[in-house]
mmCIF file of C-alpha atoms in Angstrom:
data_model
loop_
_atom_site.group_PDB
_atom_site.id
_atom_site.type_symbol
_atom_site.label_atom_id
_atom_site.label_comp_id
_atom_site.label_asym_id
_atom_site.label_seq_id
_atom_site.Cartn_x
_atom_site.Cartn_y
_atom_site.Cartn_z
ATOM 1 C CA MET P 1335 -64.946 -86.768 -14.725
ATOM 2 C CA PRO P 1336 -68.085 -86.557 -16.991
ATOM 3 C CA LEU P 1337 -71.151 -88.224 -15.654
ATOM 4 C CA TRP P 1338 -71.440 -90.665 -18.553
ATOM 5 C CA LEU P 1339 -67.792 -91.757 -18.061
ATOM 6 C CA GLU P 1340 -68.289 -92.203 -14.319
ATOM 7 C CA LEU P 1341 -71.390 -94.332 -14.858
ATOM 8 C CA THR P 1342 -69.554 -96.433 -17.447
ATOM 9 C CA VAL P 1343 -66.675 -97.052 -15.088
ATOM 10 C CA ARG P 1344 -68.986 -98.038 -12.235
ATOM 11 C CA VAL P 1345 -71.038 -100.426 -14.463
ATOM 12 C CA VAL P 1346 -67.926 -102.030 -15.941
ATOM 13 C CA GLY P 1347 -66.510 -102.465 -12.446
ATOM 14 C CA VAL P 1348 -69.611 -104.216 -11.219
ATOM 15 C CA LEU P 1349 -69.676 -106.448 -14.369
ATOM 16 C CA VAL P 1350 -66.043 -107.437 -13.774
ATOM 17 C CA ALA P 1351 -66.853 -108.319 -10.177
ATOM 18 C CA PHE P 1352 -69.950 -110.226 -11.284
ATOM 19 C CA LEU P 1353 -67.915 -112.305 -13.752
ATOM 20 C CA THR P 1354 -64.745 -112.908 -11.672
ATOM 21 C CA LEU P 1355 -65.616 -113.228 -8.038
ATOM 22 C CA PRO P 1356 -68.094 -116.145 -8.500
ATOM 23 C CA LEU P 1357 -65.472 -117.953 -10.592
ATOM 24 C CA ILE P 1358 -62.883 -117.486 -7.837
ATOM 25 C CA VAL P 1359 -65.372 -118.787 -5.287
ATOM 26 C CA GLY P 1360 -66.078 -121.755 -7.511
ATOM 27 C CA GLN P 1361 -62.392 -122.540 -7.871
ATOM 28 C CA VAL P 1362 -61.922 -122.264 -4.110
ATOM 29 C CA GLU P 1363 -64.861 -124.643 -3.548
ATOM 30 C CA HIS P 1364 -63.267 -127.221 -5.820
ATOM 31 C CA LYS P 1365 -60.027 -127.088 -3.871
ATOM 32 C CA VAL P 1366 -61.528 -126.851 -0.344
ATOM 33 C CA MET P 1367 -63.861 -129.777 -0.970
ATOM 34 C CA ALA P 1368 -61.037 -131.770 -2.553
ATOM 35 C CA HIS P 1369 -58.881 -131.335 0.589
ATOM 36 C CA MET P 1370 -61.743 -131.901 3.098
ATOM 37 C CA GLN P 1371 -63.091 -134.961 1.388
ATOM 38 C CA GLY P 1372 -59.821 -136.425 0.030
ATOM 39 C CA ARG P 1373 -60.864 -136.004 -3.593
ATOM 40 C CA LEU P 1374 -58.066 -136.565 -6.138
ATOM 41 C CA GLY P 1375 -59.763 -135.535 -9.363
ATOM 42 C CA PRO P 1376 -59.855 -131.760 -8.875
ATOM 43 C CA MET P 1377 -56.115 -131.767 -8.153
ATOM 44 C CA TYR P 1378 -54.980 -133.026 -11.611
ATOM 45 C CA ALA P 1379 -56.434 -130.708 -14.268
ATOM 46 C CA GLY P 1380 -53.718 -128.449 -15.650
ATOM 47 C CA GLY P 1381 -50.910 -129.795 -13.476
ATOM 48 C CA PHE P 1382 -50.044 -127.735 -10.416
ATOM 49 C CA HIS P 1383 -52.771 -128.175 -7.775
ATOM 50 C CA GLY P 1384 -55.367 -128.634 -10.506
ATOM 51 C CA TRP P 1385 -55.364 -124.966 -11.434
ATOM 52 C CA ALA P 1386 -57.355 -125.580 -14.678
ATOM 53 C CA GLN P 1387 -60.277 -127.506 -13.125
ATOM 54 C CA LEU P 1388 -62.727 -124.624 -13.546
ATOM 55 C CA ILE P 1389 -61.627 -124.095 -17.162
ATOM 56 C CA ALA P 1390 -62.124 -127.778 -17.791
ATOM 57 C CA ASP P 1391 -65.662 -127.546 -16.357
ATOM 58 C CA GLY P 1392 -66.394 -124.561 -18.613
ATOM 59 C CA VAL P 1393 -65.223 -126.378 -21.700
ATOM 60 C CA LYS P 1394 -67.321 -129.392 -20.721
ATOM 61 C CA PHE P 1395 -70.539 -127.293 -20.397
ATOM 62 C CA VAL P 1396 -69.890 -125.508 -23.723
ATOM 63 C CA GLN P 1397 -69.542 -128.857 -25.542
ATOM 64 C CA LYS P 1398 -72.727 -130.397 -24.112
ATOM 65 C CA GLU P 1399 -75.817 -130.435 -26.231
ATOM 66 C CA ASP P 1400 -78.532 -127.869 -25.439
ATOM 67 C CA VAL P 1401 -81.696 -129.962 -25.016
ATOM 68 C CA THR P 1402 -85.220 -128.576 -24.521
ATOM 69 C CA PRO P 1403 -87.950 -131.084 -23.615
ATOM 70 C CA ARG P 1404 -90.637 -131.562 -26.204
ATOM 71 C CA GLU P 1405 -93.493 -130.622 -23.823
ATOM 72 C CA ALA P 1406 -91.658 -127.697 -22.221
ATOM 73 C CA ASP P 1407 -92.790 -124.086 -22.440
ATOM 74 C CA ARG P 1408 -89.751 -123.162 -24.518
ATOM 75 C CA GLN P 1409 -89.645 -119.425 -23.995
ATOM 76 C CA VAL P 1410 -90.007 -119.634 -20.195
ATOM 77 C CA PHE P 1411 -87.655 -122.588 -20.055
ATOM 78 C CA ARG P 1412 -84.900 -120.729 -21.844
ATOM 79 C CA LEU P 1413 -85.457 -117.451 -19.938
ATOM 80 C CA ALA P 1414 -85.290 -118.919 -16.406
ATOM 81 C CA PRO P 1415 -81.470 -119.177 -16.116
ATOM 82 C CA ALA P 1416 -81.135 -115.439 -17.011
ATOM 83 C CA VAL P 1417 -83.808 -114.516 -14.431
ATOM 84 C CA ALA P 1418 -81.829 -116.495 -11.866
ATOM 85 C CA LEU P 1419 -78.705 -114.332 -12.565
ATOM 86 C CA VAL P 1420 -80.101 -110.819 -12.975
ATOM 87 C CA PRO P 1421 -81.210 -110.203 -9.323
ATOM 88 C CA TYR P 1422 -77.689 -110.884 -8.049
ATOM 89 C CA LEU P 1423 -76.185 -108.497 -10.651
ATOM 90 C CA LEU P 1424 -78.560 -105.790 -9.445
ATOM 91 C CA ALA P 1425 -77.643 -106.532 -5.847
ATOM 92 C CA LEU P 1426 -73.946 -106.113 -6.550
ATOM 93 C CA LEU P 1427 -74.661 -102.631 -7.938
ATOM 94 C CA VAL P 1428 -75.450 -101.222 -4.499
ATOM 95 C CA ILE P 1429 -73.121 -103.233 -2.225
ATOM 96 C CA PRO P 1430 -70.191 -100.971 -1.275
ATOM 97 C CA LEU P 1431 -66.643 -102.333 -1.704
ATOM 98 C CA GLY P 1432 -65.041 -99.531 0.187
ATOM 99 C CA PRO P 1433 -65.512 -95.917 1.455
ATOM 100 C CA GLY P 1434 -66.359 -93.033 -0.773
ATOM 101 C CA ASP P 1435 -67.124 -93.879 -4.383
ATOM 102 C CA LEU P 1436 -66.273 -97.627 -4.270
ATOM 103 C CA VAL P 1437 -69.854 -98.651 -4.957
ATOM 104 C CA GLY P 1438 -71.709 -99.115 -8.239
ATOM 105 C CA GLN P 1439 -74.704 -97.041 -7.278
ATOM 106 C CA PRO P 1440 -75.055 -95.608 -3.763
ATOM 107 C CA LEU P 1441 -78.694 -95.641 -2.564
ATOM 108 C CA ASP P 1442 -80.214 -94.261 0.599
ATOM 109 C CA ILE P 1443 -82.458 -97.348 0.618
ATOM 110 C CA GLY P 1444 -79.769 -99.773 -0.503
ATOM 111 C CA LEU P 1445 -80.704 -102.466 2.053
ATOM 112 C CA PHE P 1446 -84.351 -102.372 1.008
ATOM 113 C CA PHE P 1447 -83.363 -102.609 -2.634
ATOM 114 C CA VAL P 1448 -81.029 -105.563 -2.118
ATOM 115 C CA LEU P 1449 -83.519 -107.584 -0.112
ATOM 116 C CA ALA P 1450 -86.217 -106.870 -2.691
ATOM 117 C CA VAL P 1451 -84.225 -107.986 -5.741
ATOM 118 C CA VAL P 1452 -82.681 -111.044 -4.053
ATOM 119 C CA GLY P 1453 -86.213 -112.248 -3.297
ATOM 120 C CA VAL P 1454 -86.891 -112.345 -7.064
ATOM 121 C CA GLY P 1455 -84.832 -115.549 -7.233
ATOM 122 C CA VAL P 1456 -87.942 -117.569 -6.371
ATOM 123 C CA VAL P 1457 -89.402 -116.508 -9.735
ATOM 124 C CA ALA P 1458 -86.566 -118.263 -11.635
ATOM 125 C CA VAL P 1459 -87.105 -121.398 -9.579
ATOM 126 C CA LEU P 1460 -90.791 -121.465 -10.347
ATOM 127 C CA MET P 1461 -90.220 -120.631 -14.020
ATOM 128 C CA SER P 1462 -87.772 -123.513 -14.536
ATOM 129 C CA ALA P 1463 -89.896 -125.927 -12.529
ATOM 130 C CA TRP P 1464 -93.137 -125.243 -14.349
ATOM 131 C CA ALA P 1465 -91.697 -124.818 -17.829
ATOM 132 C CA SER P 1466 -89.687 -128.111 -17.725
ATOM 133 C CA ALA P 1467 -92.899 -130.259 -17.886
ATOM 134 C CA ASN P 1468 -91.183 -132.740 -15.461
ATOM 135 C CA LYS P 1469 -92.716 -133.972 -12.237
ATOM 136 C CA TYR P 1470 -89.379 -133.947 -10.399
ATOM 137 C CA SER P 1471 -88.731 -130.394 -11.536
ATOM 138 C CA LEU P 1472 -92.198 -129.341 -10.395
ATOM 139 C CA LEU P 1473 -91.691 -130.935 -6.940
ATOM 140 C CA GLY P 1474 -88.318 -129.188 -6.669
ATOM 141 C CA GLY P 1475 -89.899 -125.873 -7.645
ATOM 142 C CA LEU P 1476 -92.645 -126.211 -5.056
ATOM 143 C CA ARG P 1477 -90.074 -127.084 -2.370
ATOM 144 C CA GLY P 1478 -87.977 -124.107 -3.455
ATOM 145 C CA ALA P 1479 -90.937 -121.686 -3.315
ATOM 146 C CA ALA P 1480 -91.897 -122.861 0.169
ATOM 147 C CA GLN P 1481 -88.313 -122.596 1.331
ATOM 148 C CA LEU P 1482 -87.636 -119.197 -0.121
ATOM 149 C CA LEU P 1483 -90.894 -117.629 0.994
ATOM 150 C CA GLY P 1484 -90.347 -119.037 4.521
ATOM 151 C CA TYR P 1485 -86.758 -117.975 4.993
ATOM 152 C CA GLU P 1486 -87.393 -114.514 3.541
ATOM 153 C CA LEU P 1487 -88.983 -113.491 6.817
ATOM 154 C CA PRO P 1488 -86.035 -114.153 9.220
ATOM 155 C CA LEU P 1489 -83.690 -112.723 6.588
ATOM 156 C CA VAL P 1490 -85.554 -109.411 6.491
ATOM 157 C CA LEU P 1491 -86.018 -109.294 10.300
ATOM 158 C CA ALA P 1492 -82.308 -109.869 10.940
ATOM 159 C CA ALA P 1493 -81.377 -107.180 8.417
ATOM 160 C CA ALA P 1494 -83.949 -104.819 9.984
ATOM 161 C CA SER P 1495 -82.207 -105.257 13.375
ATOM 162 C CA VAL P 1496 -78.852 -103.934 12.210
ATOM 163 C CA ALA P 1497 -80.563 -101.204 10.109
ATOM 164 C CA MET P 1498 -82.418 -100.063 13.226
ATOM 165 C CA ALA P 1499 -79.120 -100.107 15.172
ATOM 166 C CA ALA P 1500 -77.435 -97.948 12.550
ATOM 167 C CA GLY P 1501 -80.469 -95.698 12.014
ATOM 168 C CA THR P 1502 -80.252 -95.923 8.196
ATOM 169 C CA LEU P 1503 -81.107 -98.187 5.244
ATOM 170 C CA SER P 1504 -78.001 -97.083 3.353
ATOM 171 C CA LEU P 1505 -75.461 -99.877 3.223
ATOM 172 C CA SER P 1506 -72.595 -97.414 3.311
ATOM 173 C CA GLY P 1507 -74.255 -95.685 6.274
ATOM 174 C CA ILE P 1508 -74.543 -99.017 8.111
ATOM 175 C CA VAL P 1509 -70.835 -99.675 7.685
ATOM 176 C CA GLU P 1510 -69.972 -96.174 8.900
ATOM 177 C CA ALA P 1511 -72.203 -96.554 11.984
ATOM 178 C CA TRP P 1512 -70.772 -100.045 12.736
ATOM 179 C CA ARG P 1513 -68.708 -100.521 15.886
ATOM 180 C CA PRO P 1514 -66.680 -103.613 16.976
ATOM 181 C CA TRP P 1515 -68.944 -104.274 19.964
ATOM 182 C CA TRP P 1516 -71.730 -104.920 17.513
ATOM 183 C CA LEU P 1517 -70.110 -108.321 16.961
ATOM 184 C CA LEU P 1518 -71.602 -109.341 20.299
ATOM 185 C CA TRP P 1519 -74.754 -107.201 20.314
ATOM 186 C CA GLN P 1520 -75.886 -108.179 16.844
ATOM 187 C CA ALA P 1521 -74.418 -111.737 16.880
ATOM 188 C CA PRO P 1522 -77.907 -113.463 17.002
ATOM 189 C CA ALA P 1523 -79.098 -111.338 14.044
ATOM 190 C CA MET P 1524 -75.921 -112.181 12.140
ATOM 191 C CA LEU P 1525 -76.394 -115.913 12.709
ATOM 192 C CA VAL P 1526 -80.055 -115.770 11.662
ATOM 193 C CA PHE P 1527 -79.187 -113.716 8.558
ATOM 194 C CA PHE P 1528 -76.400 -116.065 7.558
ATOM 195 C CA VAL P 1529 -78.469 -119.243 7.927
ATOM 196 C CA ALA P 1530 -81.473 -117.658 6.167
ATOM 197 C CA GLY P 1531 -79.139 -116.500 3.413
ATOM 198 C CA LEU P 1532 -77.883 -120.026 2.895
ATOM 199 C CA ALA P 1533 -81.508 -121.170 2.502
ATOM 200 C CA GLU P 1534 -82.206 -118.341 0.104
ATOM 201 C CA ILE P 1535 -79.480 -119.479 -2.250
ATOM 202 C CA ARG P 1536 -80.362 -123.168 -1.698
ATOM 203 C CA ARG P 1537 -76.933 -124.188 -0.521
ATOM 204 C CA PRO P 1538 -76.376 -127.399 1.494
ATOM 205 C CA PRO P 1539 -77.661 -128.279 4.014
ATOM 206 C CA PHE P 1540 -80.673 -126.308 2.643
ATOM 207 C CA ASP P 1541 -80.703 -127.881 -0.836
ATOM 208 C CA MET P 1542 -84.020 -129.773 -0.638
ATOM 209 C CA PRO P 1543 -85.251 -128.157 -3.947
ATOM 210 C CA VAL P 1544 -82.395 -129.975 -5.813
ATOM 211 C CA ALA P 1545 -82.139 -133.088 -3.636
ATOM 212 C CA ASP P 1546 -80.398 -135.444 -6.118
ATOM 213 C CA SER P 1547 -81.215 -138.564 -4.062
ATOM 214 C CA GLU P 1548 -84.963 -137.800 -4.350
ATOM 215 C CA LEU P 1549 -85.629 -135.476 -7.282
ATOM 216 C CA VAL P 1550 -82.864 -136.248 -9.796
ATOM 217 C CA PHE P 1551 -81.769 -132.601 -9.647
ATOM 218 C CA GLY P 1552 -84.979 -130.777 -8.794
ATOM 219 C CA TYR P 1553 -85.950 -127.754 -10.812
ATOM 220 C CA MET P 1554 -82.680 -128.024 -12.849
ATOM 221 C CA THR P 1555 -83.289 -131.631 -13.915
ATOM 222 C CA GLU P 1556 -84.044 -130.852 -17.589
ATOM 223 C CA TYR P 1557 -81.306 -128.277 -18.044
ATOM 224 C CA THR P 1558 -78.138 -129.078 -19.972
ATOM 225 C CA GLY P 1559 -75.080 -127.267 -21.351
ATOM 226 C CA LEU P 1560 -74.685 -123.561 -20.801
ATOM 227 C CA ARG P 1561 -78.145 -123.058 -19.341
ATOM 228 C CA PHE P 1562 -77.283 -125.528 -16.548
ATOM 229 C CA ALA P 1563 -73.977 -123.692 -16.134
ATOM 230 C CA PHE P 1564 -75.834 -120.430 -15.733
ATOM 231 C CA PHE P 1565 -77.806 -121.863 -12.838
ATOM 232 C CA LEU P 1566 -74.526 -122.970 -11.247
ATOM 233 C CA LEU P 1567 -73.092 -119.501 -11.850
ATOM 234 C CA ALA P 1568 -76.165 -118.017 -10.149
ATOM 235 C CA GLU P 1569 -75.448 -120.205 -7.115
ATOM 236 C CA TYR P 1570 -71.869 -118.922 -6.867
ATOM 237 C CA VAL P 1571 -72.946 -115.331 -7.383
ATOM 238 C CA GLY P 1572 -75.481 -115.916 -4.616
ATOM 239 C CA ILE P 1573 -72.643 -117.007 -2.327
ATOM 240 C CA VAL P 1574 -70.767 -113.772 -3.093
ATOM 241 C CA VAL P 1575 -73.898 -111.615 -2.497
ATOM 242 C CA ILE P 1576 -74.769 -113.311 0.798
ATOM 243 C CA ALA P 1577 -71.097 -113.155 1.958
ATOM 244 C CA ALA P 1578 -70.916 -109.469 0.928
ATOM 245 C CA LEU P 1579 -74.146 -108.588 2.749
ATOM 246 C CA THR P 1580 -73.047 -110.403 5.878
ATOM 247 C CA THR P 1581 -69.776 -108.500 5.687
ATOM 248 C CA VAL P 1582 -71.377 -105.062 5.151
ATOM 249 C CA LEU P 1583 -74.186 -105.497 7.704
ATOM 250 C CA PHE P 1584 -72.485 -107.367 10.560
ATOM 251 C CA LEU P 1585 -68.712 -107.459 10.075
ATOM 252 C CA GLY P 1586 -67.940 -103.800 9.509
ATOM 253 C CA GLY P 1587 -67.469 -103.894 5.761
ATOM 254 C CA TRP P 1588 -64.336 -101.970 4.807
ATOM 255 C CA GLN P 1589 -63.399 -101.208 8.422
ATOM 256 C CA GLY P 1590 -60.170 -102.869 9.510
ATOM 257 C CA PRO P 1591 -57.301 -102.489 11.979
ATOM 258 C CA PHE P 1592 -55.693 -99.806 9.870
ATOM 259 C CA GLY P 1593 -55.791 -98.131 6.482
ATOM 260 C CA ASP P 1594 -59.582 -98.004 6.014
ATOM 261 C CA GLU P 1595 -59.328 -95.158 3.522
ATOM 262 C CA TYR P 1596 -56.866 -96.839 1.201
ATOM 263 C CA LEU P 1597 -57.153 -100.507 2.045
ATOM 264 C CA GLY P 1598 -60.899 -100.633 2.777
ATOM 265 C CA TRP P 1599 -61.616 -102.574 -0.409
ATOM 266 C CA LEU P 1600 -59.055 -105.180 0.642
ATOM 267 C CA TRP P 1601 -60.657 -105.674 4.085
ATOM 268 C CA THR P 1602 -64.046 -106.086 2.426
ATOM 269 C CA LEU P 1603 -62.759 -108.709 -0.012
ATOM 270 C CA LEU P 1604 -60.916 -110.599 2.743
ATOM 271 C CA LYS P 1605 -64.078 -110.749 4.838
ATOM 272 C CA VAL P 1606 -66.201 -111.786 1.832
ATOM 273 C CA PHE P 1607 -63.894 -114.656 1.005
ATOM 274 C CA ALA P 1608 -63.727 -115.689 4.677
ATOM 275 C CA VAL P 1609 -67.519 -115.890 4.851
ATOM 276 C CA SER P 1610 -67.598 -117.758 1.495
ATOM 277 C CA PHE P 1611 -65.137 -120.290 2.884
ATOM 278 C CA VAL P 1612 -67.514 -120.924 5.839
ATOM 279 C CA ILE P 1613 -70.365 -121.466 3.344
ATOM 280 C CA ILE P 1614 -68.254 -124.049 1.475
ATOM 281 C CA TRP P 1615 -67.215 -125.642 4.779
ATOM 282 C CA LEU P 1616 -70.856 -126.091 5.777
ATOM 283 C CA ARG P 1617 -71.592 -127.862 2.508
ATOM 284 C CA VAL P 1618 -68.901 -130.468 3.275
ATOM 285 C CA SER P 1619 -69.722 -130.846 6.971
ATOM 286 C CA TYR P 1620 -73.486 -131.152 7.359
ATOM 287 C CA PRO P 1621 -76.076 -133.502 5.813
ATOM 288 C CA ARG P 1622 -79.152 -132.239 3.984
ATOM 289 C CA LEU P 1623 -82.112 -131.239 6.150
ATOM 290 C CA ARG P 1624 -85.475 -132.970 5.598
ATOM 291 C CA GLU P 1625 -88.322 -130.758 4.485
ATOM 292 C CA ASP P 1626 -89.988 -130.849 7.934
ATOM 293 C CA GLN P 1627 -86.691 -130.091 9.687
ATOM 294 C CA LEU P 1628 -86.054 -127.190 7.324
ATOM 295 C CA GLN P 1629 -89.411 -125.560 7.941
ATOM 296 C CA ARG P 1630 -89.237 -126.239 11.695
ATOM 297 C CA LEU P 1631 -85.878 -124.473 11.876
ATOM 298 C CA CYS P 1632 -87.277 -121.485 10.075
ATOM 299 C CA TRP P 1633 -90.535 -120.954 12.011
ATOM 300 C CA LEU P 1634 -89.668 -122.273 15.451
ATOM 301 C CA VAL P 1635 -86.009 -121.109 15.744
ATOM 302 C CA LEU P 1636 -84.970 -118.415 13.308
ATOM 303 C CA VAL P 1637 -88.129 -116.303 13.294
ATOM 304 C CA PRO P 1638 -88.455 -116.120 17.112
ATOM 305 C CA ALA P 1639 -84.716 -115.388 17.457
ATOM 306 C CA ALA P 1640 -84.906 -112.616 14.874
ATOM 307 C CA LEU P 1641 -87.961 -111.077 16.598
ATOM 308 C CA ALA P 1642 -86.196 -111.234 19.989
ATOM 309 C CA GLN P 1643 -83.126 -109.549 18.467
ATOM 310 C CA LEU P 1644 -85.360 -106.838 16.946
ATOM 311 C CA VAL P 1645 -86.935 -106.138 20.334
ATOM 312 C CA LEU P 1646 -83.527 -105.995 21.993
ATOM 313 C CA THR P 1647 -82.219 -103.564 19.382
ATOM 314 C CA ALA P 1648 -85.292 -101.330 19.754
ATOM 315 C CA ALA P 1649 -84.858 -101.354 23.530
ATOM 316 C CA VAL P 1650 -81.210 -100.359 23.287
ATOM 317 C CA ARG P 1651 -81.917 -97.653 20.793
ATOM 318 C CA VAL P 1652 -84.614 -96.141 23.024
ATOM 319 C CA ALA P 1653 -82.388 -96.375 26.127
ATOM 320 C CA VAL P 1654 -79.400 -94.833 24.418
#
């Protein structure tokens, strides 16, 4: 296959995943929350089990007026939703779906690249907060910056633990080095990574930057129509990326009971949707953390646990 054709197929595949997987997660969230909270509305749209609820939401956003505040920095205000989406698209490029060529762009430093681009999300939060010329947006942006900068440390430390265990920064290499007993050995790192990942994408109970009971809707307060929908899409893509990284780093990626070579992509997707379900479950089950509780969890619990796991991993690597 010519190089240009191979690159085109890979890019198109990543774009399809970028556009479909978040929508599937969004539809699942509607149904899971409806069942867990006894909501009737999401079960009616389109007839059977409310299958058209997501379509109805899309039509609603398209029909809404696109409003830009008079005092806003218009260029930055309009660019922020795109900046929120791009890092997750770049992250999906290097996350492997299966063995061999089932990856957009294999990189020897894939883990470093993913952690670097995911951290760019704080820029979109600050852009939308500052450009909105709204005090609630600004407060939400400052909360978001403090949260993202704080939780970046345990996220990186937990990922460094499994990278040290595998002896590589390649995401495919980590999956190939993974063994089932790592589920116990790297369990603390997995828990730290998962919790820090939730805070990175500002999902409940870590949604203080958009606390609707305090800040209207935080840094997204002034956004309407499709731009607001892009922020919501970025949240769902963030769920997919965090679930995929948790799968690749700690759950063995495409490794399954049988058929890794041919069914590896299926095992990866099943694990990603299982982790996504847990993320949705947590949204329904736990109340929002206060700002002091959120920072205390980061600096007094997650960071020490990640450092302890890193020391344990180094000791095991030296001993073995």
